[in-house]
Amino acid sequence: SVTGVQTCALPILKYKFLATMLLALGVTAAQAGDNGVYIDQVGNQATVNITQTGTSNTFAGLNPALGPALANIKGDANQVGVTQTGAGNQLLFGLDAGGTGSTNTITYSVTGSNNSGTINCNDNGSGKCDQNNVAVTQTGDYNVTQIAMLGGNNNLALTTTGGSYNNYSFTGTGDHLTSVTNITGGYNNVTISMTPLTGIASEANVTLTGSSNTVGITQSGGSVNGNYAQIGITGTGNSASVTQSGVAA
């Protein structure tokens, strides 16, 4: 295993933690105050845990001098957990799932305001990101989370609690996709788009509690079984729209 711990007494200092793993390795990192974690991991059954506390921290890929890049995790059956606490933090995460691309687990937890998170599974566009689980938990205001998944049998769960003016989008391309979203707060925006590769249906479940939230769901290509969408709303001034196309939509 590889373990890295970073501390920062002055927020103007910037530290970088870099791990390149060619086999099954574990990584744990903790930071505070304007730090960056840059990872390129290759292999199966790796465990990567990143904890960042403070402001303007970054979890991303290599070559930060060339601009924002996705952290690159390649392989199967990996477990990746990222926790960011504070304001103005950034997550840029890419899962290149390899030849079979199955059973990876990604957990992203963010507490604070004005944070930005991007998760892209499969960032090389090969369509091998299958049977993966992604769980996102947000607490705070004005956070932006964007998730894209290319492949089948993927599961996504988002929970937003006690926050307002958050924006969340999920774009899934593949068969047997499942998205579960729970929003508590006000003025949050949720956009979900699901497109099958071979016409097999997807499932979207959204629960809204609060006021003035907006949710939009688009599902296409439902095959003979049709797509499924369920929305539960508690509160005032919320709006929801569902667009389905395909057989038995």
PDB file of C-alpha atoms in Angstrom:
ATOM      1  CA  SER A   1       0.000   0.000   0.000  1.00  0.00           C
ATOM      2  CA  VAL A   2       0.968   3.627  -0.417  1.00  0.00           C
ATOM      3  CA  THR A   3       0.008   6.185   2.216  1.00  0.00           C
ATOM      4  CA  GLY A   4       0.461   9.926   1.902  1.00  0.00           C
ATOM      5  CA  VAL A   5      -0.392  12.560   4.492  1.00  0.00           C
ATOM      6  CA  GLN A   6      -0.198  16.278   3.806  1.00  0.00           C
ATOM      7  CA  THR A   7      -0.654  19.150   6.200  1.00  0.00           C
ATOM      8  CA  CYS A   8      -0.475  22.853   5.536  1.00  0.00           C
ATOM      9  CA  ALA A   9       0.066  25.572   8.134  1.00  0.00           C
ATOM     10  CA  LEU A  10      -0.293  28.403   5.648  1.00  0.00           C
ATOM     11  CA  PRO A  11      -2.975  28.322   2.939  1.00  0.00           C
ATOM     12  CA  ILE A  12      -0.655  29.991   0.428  1.00  0.00           C
ATOM     13  CA  LEU A  13       1.521  26.880   0.318  1.00  0.00           C
ATOM     14  CA  LYS A  14       0.688  24.216  -2.228  1.00  0.00           C
ATOM     15  CA  TYR A  15       1.578  20.555  -1.953  1.00  0.00           C
ATOM     16  CA  LYS A  16       1.117  17.789  -4.482  1.00  0.00           C
ATOM     17  CA  PHE A  17       0.619  14.110  -3.867  1.00  0.00           C
ATOM     18  CA  LEU A  18       1.261  11.794  -6.816  1.00  0.00           C
ATOM     19  CA  ALA A  19       0.686   8.052  -6.927  1.00  0.00           C
ATOM     20  CA  THR A  20       1.217   5.776  -9.926  1.00  0.00           C
ATOM     21  CA  MET A  21       0.200   2.209  -9.184  1.00  0.00           C
ATOM     22  CA  LEU A  22       0.806  -0.615 -11.631  1.00  0.00           C
ATOM     23  CA  LEU A  23      -0.681  -3.341  -9.450  1.00  0.00           C
ATOM     24  CA  ALA A  24      -3.292  -3.511  -6.713  1.00  0.00           C
ATOM     25  CA  LEU A  25      -2.278  -0.703  -4.359  1.00  0.00           C
ATOM     26  CA  GLY A  26      -3.968   1.386  -1.714  1.00  0.00           C
ATOM     27  CA  VAL A  27      -3.666   5.164  -1.391  1.00  0.00           C
ATOM     28  CA  THR A  28      -4.751   7.394   1.468  1.00  0.00           C
ATOM     29  CA  ALA A  29      -4.199  11.154   1.492  1.00  0.00           C
ATOM     30  CA  ALA A  30      -5.300  13.969   3.783  1.00  0.00           C
ATOM     31  CA  GLN A  31      -4.878  17.678   3.069  1.00  0.00           C
ATOM     32  CA  ALA A  32      -5.831  21.154   4.155  1.00  0.00           C
ATOM     33  CA  GLY A  33      -5.661  24.526   2.472  1.00  0.00           C
ATOM     34  CA  ASP A  34      -5.188  25.019  -1.274  1.00  0.00           C
ATOM     35  CA  ASN A  35      -3.554  21.657  -1.965  1.00  0.00           C
ATOM     36  CA  GLY A  36      -3.686  19.350  -4.975  1.00  0.00           C
ATOM     37  CA  VAL A  37      -3.860  15.574  -5.353  1.00  0.00           C
ATOM     38  CA  TYR A  38      -2.956  14.267  -8.823  1.00  0.00           C
ATOM     39  CA  ILE A  39      -3.363  10.550  -9.512  1.00  0.00           C
ATOM     40  CA  ASP A  40      -2.692   8.140 -12.363  1.00  0.00           C
ATOM     41  CA  GLN A  41      -3.519   4.609 -11.173  1.00  0.00           C
ATOM     42  CA  VAL A  42      -3.281   1.411 -13.240  1.00  0.00           C
ATOM     43  CA  GLY A  43      -4.394  -1.989 -11.958  1.00  0.00           C
ATOM     44  CA  ASN A  44      -7.213  -3.951 -10.399  1.00  0.00           C
ATOM     45  CA  GLN A  45      -8.635  -4.153  -6.868  1.00  0.00           C
ATOM     46  CA  ALA A  46      -6.936  -0.932  -5.741  1.00  0.00           C
ATOM     47  CA  THR A  47      -8.217   1.141  -2.816  1.00  0.00           C
ATOM     48  CA  VAL A  48      -7.850   4.917  -3.109  1.00  0.00           C
ATOM     49  CA  ASN A  49      -9.094   7.222  -0.319  1.00  0.00           C
ATOM     50  CA  ILE A  50      -8.651  10.992  -0.563  1.00  0.00           C
ATOM     51  CA  THR A  51      -9.679  13.430   2.193  1.00  0.00           C
ATOM     52  CA  GLN A  52      -9.329  17.173   1.614  1.00  0.00           C
ATOM     53  CA  THR A  53     -10.279  19.779   4.214  1.00  0.00           C
ATOM     54  CA  GLY A  54     -10.077  23.495   3.597  1.00  0.00           C
ATOM     55  CA  THR A  55     -10.569  25.759   0.598  1.00  0.00           C
ATOM     56  CA  SER A  56      -9.610  25.575  -3.071  1.00  0.00           C
ATOM     57  CA  ASN A  57      -8.311  22.006  -2.908  1.00  0.00           C
ATOM     58  CA  THR A  58      -8.099  19.913  -6.083  1.00  0.00           C
ATOM     59  CA  PHE A  59      -8.333  16.203  -6.854  1.00  0.00           C
ATOM     60  CA  ALA A  60      -7.446  15.763 -10.510  1.00  0.00           C
ATOM     61  CA  GLY A  61      -5.181  14.116 -13.059  1.00  0.00           C
ATOM     62  CA  LEU A  62      -1.567  14.627 -14.001  1.00  0.00           C
ATOM     63  CA  ASN A  63      -0.133  17.566 -15.939  1.00  0.00           C
ATOM     64  CA  PRO A  64      -1.968  20.269 -13.988  1.00  0.00           C
ATOM     65  CA  ALA A  65       0.282  22.890 -15.631  1.00  0.00           C
ATOM     66  CA  LEU A  66      -1.495  22.131 -18.923  1.00  0.00           C
ATOM     67  CA  GLY A  67      -4.914  22.875 -17.447  1.00  0.00           C
ATOM     68  CA  PRO A  68      -7.581  20.799 -15.698  1.00  0.00           C
ATOM     69  CA  ALA A  69      -7.349  17.070 -16.418  1.00  0.00           C
ATOM     70  CA  LEU A  70      -9.305  14.081 -15.186  1.00  0.00           C
ATOM     71  CA  ALA A  71      -7.659  11.866 -12.589  1.00  0.00           C
ATOM     72  CA  ASN A  72      -7.099   8.553 -14.345  1.00  0.00           C
ATOM     73  CA  ILE A  73      -8.086   5.292 -12.618  1.00  0.00           C
ATOM     74  CA  LYS A  74      -7.653   2.282 -14.912  1.00  0.00           C
ATOM     75  CA  GLY A  75      -8.799  -1.239 -14.079  1.00  0.00           C
ATOM     76  CA  ASP A  76     -11.528  -3.331 -12.502  1.00  0.00           C
ATOM     77  CA  ALA A  77     -12.873  -3.877  -8.980  1.00  0.00           C
ATOM     78  CA  ASN A  78     -11.264  -0.675  -7.682  1.00  0.00           C
ATOM     79  CA  GLN A  79     -12.655   1.280  -4.722  1.00  0.00           C
ATOM     80  CA  VAL A  80     -12.224   5.052  -4.814  1.00  0.00           C
ATOM     81  CA  GLY A  81     -13.434   7.405  -2.075  1.00  0.00           C
ATOM     82  CA  VAL A  82     -13.065  11.190  -2.192  1.00  0.00           C
ATOM     83  CA  THR A  83     -14.163  13.458   0.684  1.00  0.00           C
ATOM     84  CA  GLN A  84     -13.931  17.230   0.343  1.00  0.00           C
ATOM     85  CA  THR A  85     -14.896  19.596   3.164  1.00  0.00           C
ATOM     86  CA  GLY A  86     -14.763  23.333   2.721  1.00  0.00           C
ATOM     87  CA  ALA A  87     -15.411  25.860  -0.036  1.00  0.00           C
ATOM     88  CA  GLY A  88     -14.222  26.154  -3.611  1.00  0.00           C
ATOM     89  CA  ASN A  89     -12.870  22.607  -3.906  1.00  0.00           C
ATOM     90  CA  GLN A  90     -12.659  20.795  -7.251  1.00  0.00           C
ATOM     91  CA  LEU A  91     -12.949  17.123  -8.246  1.00  0.00           C
ATOM     92  CA  LEU A  92     -11.963  15.937 -11.739  1.00  0.00           C
ATOM     93  CA  PHE A  93     -12.253  12.158 -11.793  1.00  0.00           C
ATOM     94  CA  GLY A  94     -12.022   9.815 -14.782  1.00  0.00           C
ATOM     95  CA  LEU A  95     -12.496   6.062 -14.651  1.00  0.00           C
ATOM     96  CA  ASP A  96     -10.973   4.225 -17.605  1.00  0.00           C
ATOM     97  CA  ALA A  97     -12.395   0.839 -16.824  1.00  0.00           C
ATOM     98  CA  GLY A  98     -10.074  -1.317 -18.904  1.00  0.00           C
ATOM     99  CA  GLY A  99     -10.892  -4.434 -20.892  1.00  0.00           C
ATOM    100  CA  THR A 100     -13.900  -5.605 -18.917  1.00  0.00           C
ATOM    101  CA  GLY A 101     -14.591  -2.527 -16.809  1.00  0.00           C
ATOM    102  CA  SER A 102     -16.688  -4.012 -14.031  1.00  0.00           C
ATOM    103  CA  THR A 103     -17.481  -3.683 -10.314  1.00  0.00           C
ATOM    104  CA  ASN A 104     -15.691  -0.426  -9.597  1.00  0.00           C
ATOM    105  CA  THR A 105     -17.084   1.592  -6.661  1.00  0.00           C
ATOM    106  CA  ILE A 106     -16.783   5.385  -6.533  1.00  0.00           C
ATOM    107  CA  THR A 107     -17.854   7.414  -3.490  1.00  0.00           C
ATOM    108  CA  TYR A 108     -17.784  11.220  -3.524  1.00  0.00           C
ATOM    109  CA  SER A 109     -18.769  13.248  -0.464  1.00  0.00           C
ATOM    110  CA  VAL A 110     -18.677  17.050  -0.455  1.00  0.00           C
ATOM    111  CA  THR A 111     -19.565  19.385   2.419  1.00  0.00           C
ATOM    112  CA  GLY A 112     -19.437  23.124   1.913  1.00  0.00           C
ATOM    113  CA  SER A 113     -20.278  25.656  -0.769  1.00  0.00           C
ATOM    114  CA  ASN A 114     -19.138  26.566  -4.273  1.00  0.00           C
ATOM    115  CA  ASN A 115     -17.558  23.162  -4.878  1.00  0.00           C
ATOM    116  CA  SER A 116     -17.305  21.551  -8.319  1.00  0.00           C
ATOM    117  CA  GLY A 117     -17.269  17.801  -9.006  1.00  0.00           C
ATOM    118  CA  THR A 118     -16.898  15.941 -12.323  1.00  0.00           C
ATOM    119  CA  ILE A 119     -17.000  12.141 -12.603  1.00  0.00           C
ATOM    120  CA  ASN A 120     -16.555  10.561 -16.038  1.00  0.00           C
ATOM    121  CA  CYS A 121     -16.736   6.790 -16.355  1.00  0.00           C
ATOM    122  CA  ASN A 122     -15.324   5.848 -19.127  1.00  0.00           C
ATOM    123  CA  ASP A 123     -13.293   8.883 -20.062  1.00  0.00           C
ATOM    124  CA  ASN A 124     -11.593   7.200 -23.041  1.00  0.00           C
ATOM    125  CA  GLY A 125     -14.945   6.559 -24.754  1.00  0.00           C
ATOM    126  CA  SER A 126     -14.470   2.816 -25.284  1.00  0.00           C
ATOM    127  CA  GLY A 127     -17.828   1.879 -23.762  1.00  0.00           C
ATOM    128  CA  LYS A 128     -16.344  -0.587 -21.300  1.00  0.00           C
ATOM    129  CA  CYS A 129     -17.585   1.055 -18.115  1.00  0.00           C
ATOM    130  CA  ASP A 130     -19.994  -1.659 -16.946  1.00  0.00           C
ATOM    131  CA  GLN A 131     -21.482  -2.796 -13.612  1.00  0.00           C
ATOM    132  CA  ASN A 132     -20.050   0.118 -11.656  1.00  0.00           C
ATOM    133  CA  ASN A 133     -21.524   1.905  -8.633  1.00  0.00           C
ATOM    134  CA  VAL A 134     -21.255   5.644  -8.017  1.00  0.00           C
ATOM    135  CA  ALA A 135     -22.547   7.327  -4.838  1.00  0.00           C
ATOM    136  CA  VAL A 136     -22.501  11.119  -4.345  1.00  0.00           C
ATOM    137  CA  THR A 137     -23.430  12.980  -1.145  1.00  0.00           C
ATOM    138  CA  GLN A 138     -23.686  16.792  -1.129  1.00  0.00           C
ATOM    139  CA  THR A 139     -24.226  19.146   1.811  1.00  0.00           C
ATOM    140  CA  GLY A 140     -24.057  22.870   1.210  1.00  0.00           C
ATOM    141  CA  ASP A 141     -24.968  25.544  -1.320  1.00  0.00           C
ATOM    142  CA  TYR A 142     -23.997  26.451  -4.884  1.00  0.00           C
ATOM    143  CA  ASN A 143     -22.295  23.132  -5.597  1.00  0.00           C
ATOM    144  CA  VAL A 144     -22.055  21.750  -9.143  1.00  0.00           C
ATOM    145  CA  THR A 145     -21.809  18.009  -9.825  1.00  0.00           C
ATOM    146  CA  GLN A 146     -21.608  16.490 -13.313  1.00  0.00           C
ATOM    147  CA  ILE A 147     -21.543  12.735 -13.905  1.00  0.00           C
ATOM    148  CA  ALA A 148     -21.231  10.871 -17.214  1.00  0.00           C
ATOM    149  CA  MET A 149     -21.200   7.085 -17.586  1.00  0.00           C
ATOM    150  CA  LEU A 150     -20.714   5.070 -20.777  1.00  0.00           C
ATOM    151  CA  GLY A 151     -21.610   1.387 -20.434  1.00  0.00           C
ATOM    152  CA  GLY A 152     -24.280  -0.921 -19.079  1.00  0.00           C
ATOM    153  CA  ASN A 153     -25.602  -2.068 -15.694  1.00  0.00           C
ATOM    154  CA  ASN A 154     -24.272   1.019 -13.921  1.00  0.00           C
ATOM    155  CA  ASN A 155     -25.874   2.366 -10.744  1.00  0.00           C
ATOM    156  CA  LEU A 156     -25.818   5.962  -9.558  1.00  0.00           C
ATOM    157  CA  ALA A 157     -27.082   7.407  -6.266  1.00  0.00           C
ATOM    158  CA  LEU A 158     -27.117  11.104  -5.364  1.00  0.00           C
ATOM    159  CA  THR A 159     -28.130  12.563  -1.999  1.00  0.00           C
ATOM    160  CA  THR A 160     -28.268  16.331  -1.412  1.00  0.00           C
ATOM    161  CA  THR A 161     -29.207  17.466   2.099  1.00  0.00           C
ATOM    162  CA  GLY A 162     -29.811  20.872   3.589  1.00  0.00           C
ATOM    163  CA  GLY A 163     -28.516  22.886   0.665  1.00  0.00           C
ATOM    164  CA  SER A 164     -29.757  25.357  -1.906  1.00  0.00           C
ATOM    165  CA  TYR A 165     -28.877  26.428  -5.436  1.00  0.00           C
ATOM    166  CA  ASN A 166     -27.026  23.210  -6.228  1.00  0.00           C
ATOM    167  CA  ASN A 167     -26.808  21.904  -9.807  1.00  0.00           C
ATOM    168  CA  TYR A 168     -26.584  18.206 -10.589  1.00  0.00           C
ATOM    169  CA  SER A 169     -26.502  16.488 -13.966  1.00  0.00           C
ATOM    170  CA  PHE A 170     -26.215  12.839 -14.969  1.00  0.00           C
ATOM    171  CA  THR A 171     -25.684  11.650 -18.538  1.00  0.00           C
ATOM    172  CA  GLY A 172     -25.835   7.877 -18.891  1.00  0.00           C
ATOM    173  CA  THR A 173     -25.307   5.955 -22.118  1.00  0.00           C
ATOM    174  CA  GLY A 174     -25.820   2.214 -21.832  1.00  0.00           C
ATOM    175  CA  ASP A 175     -28.285  -0.525 -20.946  1.00  0.00           C
ATOM    176  CA  HIS A 176     -29.883  -1.306 -17.579  1.00  0.00           C
ATOM    177  CA  LEU A 177     -28.944   2.045 -16.039  1.00  0.00           C
ATOM    178  CA  THR A 178     -30.297   2.967 -12.615  1.00  0.00           C
ATOM    179  CA  SER A 179     -30.306   6.465 -11.096  1.00  0.00           C
ATOM    180  CA  VAL A 180     -31.608   7.267  -7.590  1.00  0.00           C
ATOM    181  CA  THR A 181     -31.695  10.937  -6.528  1.00  0.00           C
ATOM    182  CA  ASN A 182     -32.771  12.397  -3.173  1.00  0.00           C
ATOM    183  CA  ILE A 183     -32.846  16.186  -2.821  1.00  0.00           C
ATOM    184  CA  THR A 184     -33.601  18.131   0.378  1.00  0.00           C
ATOM    185  CA  GLY A 185     -33.450  21.908   0.211  1.00  0.00           C
ATOM    186  CA  GLY A 186     -34.473  24.710  -2.097  1.00  0.00           C
ATOM    187  CA  TYR A 187     -33.696  26.032  -5.567  1.00  0.00           C
ATOM    188  CA  ASN A 188     -31.767  22.929  -6.609  1.00  0.00           C
ATOM    189  CA  ASN A 189     -31.625  21.807 -10.239  1.00  0.00           C
ATOM    190  CA  VAL A 190     -31.461  18.159 -11.375  1.00  0.00           C
ATOM    191  CA  THR A 191     -30.995  17.013 -14.996  1.00  0.00           C
ATOM    192  CA  ILE A 192     -30.954  13.315 -15.904  1.00  0.00           C
ATOM    193  CA  SER A 193     -30.454  11.937 -19.416  1.00  0.00           C
ATOM    194  CA  MET A 194     -30.427   8.195 -20.190  1.00  0.00           C
ATOM    195  CA  THR A 195     -29.750   6.682 -23.619  1.00  0.00           C
ATOM    196  CA  PRO A 196     -29.426   2.911 -24.205  1.00  0.00           C
ATOM    197  CA  LEU A 197     -26.812   1.299 -26.443  1.00  0.00           C
ATOM    198  CA  THR A 198     -29.013  -1.611 -27.578  1.00  0.00           C
ATOM    199  CA  GLY A 199     -32.483  -0.406 -26.587  1.00  0.00           C
ATOM    200  CA  ILE A 200     -32.686  -1.920 -23.084  1.00  0.00           C
ATOM    201  CA  ALA A 201     -34.627   0.262 -20.646  1.00  0.00           C
ATOM    202  CA  SER A 202     -33.348   2.451 -17.812  1.00  0.00           C
ATOM    203  CA  GLU A 203     -34.770   3.450 -14.417  1.00  0.00           C
ATOM    204  CA  ALA A 204     -34.782   6.863 -12.745  1.00  0.00           C
ATOM    205  CA  ASN A 205     -36.064   7.594  -9.231  1.00  0.00           C
ATOM    206  CA  VAL A 206     -36.139  11.167  -7.894  1.00  0.00           C
ATOM    207  CA  THR A 207     -37.371  12.392  -4.501  1.00  0.00           C
ATOM    208  CA  LEU A 208     -37.620  16.148  -3.861  1.00  0.00           C
ATOM    209  CA  THR A 209     -38.260  17.686  -0.433  1.00  0.00           C
ATOM    210  CA  GLY A 210     -38.252  21.464  -0.212  1.00  0.00           C
ATOM    211  CA  SER A 211     -39.270  24.376  -2.373  1.00  0.00           C
ATOM    212  CA  SER A 212     -38.520  25.733  -5.843  1.00  0.00           C
ATOM    213  CA  ASN A 213     -36.517  22.704  -6.984  1.00  0.00           C
ATOM    214  CA  THR A 214     -36.418  21.689 -10.665  1.00  0.00           C
ATOM    215  CA  VAL A 215     -35.943  18.215 -12.118  1.00  0.00           C
ATOM    216  CA  GLY A 216     -35.845  17.115 -15.744  1.00  0.00           C
ATOM    217  CA  ILE A 217     -35.612  13.475 -16.891  1.00  0.00           C
ATOM    218  CA  THR A 218     -35.056  12.338 -20.491  1.00  0.00           C
ATOM    219  CA  GLN A 219     -35.101   8.634 -21.377  1.00  0.00           C
ATOM    220  CA  SER A 220     -34.948   7.129 -24.850  1.00  0.00           C
ATOM    221  CA  GLY A 221     -35.044   3.687 -26.453  1.00  0.00           C
ATOM    222  CA  GLY A 222     -37.094   1.794 -23.922  1.00  0.00           C
ATOM    223  CA  SER A 223     -37.340  -1.465 -25.913  1.00  0.00           C
ATOM    224  CA  VAL A 224     -40.339  -3.731 -25.252  1.00  0.00           C
ATOM    225  CA  ASN A 225     -40.210  -3.222 -21.487  1.00  0.00           C
ATOM    226  CA  GLY A 226     -40.159   0.572 -21.612  1.00  0.00           C
ATOM    227  CA  ASN A 227     -38.275   3.039 -19.440  1.00  0.00           C
ATOM    228  CA  TYR A 228     -39.270   3.741 -15.863  1.00  0.00           C
ATOM    229  CA  ALA A 229     -39.306   7.091 -14.062  1.00  0.00           C
ATOM    230  CA  GLN A 230     -40.681   7.883 -10.617  1.00  0.00           C
ATOM    231  CA  ILE A 231     -40.732  11.336  -9.024  1.00  0.00           C
ATOM    232  CA  GLY A 232     -41.867  12.116  -5.492  1.00  0.00           C
ATOM    233  CA  ILE A 233     -42.294  15.784  -4.503  1.00  0.00           C
ATOM    234  CA  THR A 234     -42.936  17.327  -1.079  1.00  0.00           C
ATOM    235  CA  GLY A 235     -43.035  21.115  -0.817  1.00  0.00           C
ATOM    236  CA  THR A 236     -44.098  24.142  -2.838  1.00  0.00           C
ATOM    237  CA  GLY A 237     -42.973  25.687  -6.090  1.00  0.00           C
ATOM    238  CA  ASN A 238     -41.203  22.578  -7.369  1.00  0.00           C
ATOM    239  CA  SER A 239     -41.290  21.607 -11.043  1.00  0.00           C
ATOM    240  CA  ALA A 240     -40.633  18.302 -12.812  1.00  0.00           C
ATOM    241  CA  SER A 241     -40.648  17.150 -16.429  1.00  0.00           C
ATOM    242  CA  VAL A 242     -40.224  13.689 -17.961  1.00  0.00           C
ATOM    243  CA  THR A 243     -39.589  12.951 -21.642  1.00  0.00           C
ATOM    244  CA  GLN A 244     -39.582   9.326 -22.736  1.00  0.00           C
ATOM    245  CA  SER A 245     -39.235   7.840 -26.204  1.00  0.00           C
ATOM    246  CA  GLY A 246     -39.033   4.304 -27.580  1.00  0.00           C
ATOM    247  CA  VAL A 247     -41.244   1.261 -27.479  1.00  0.00           C
ATOM    248  CA  ALA A 248     -43.679   1.202 -24.532  1.00  0.00           C
ATOM    249  CA  ALA A 249     -42.337   4.482 -23.191  1.00  0.00           C
TER     250      ALA A 249
END
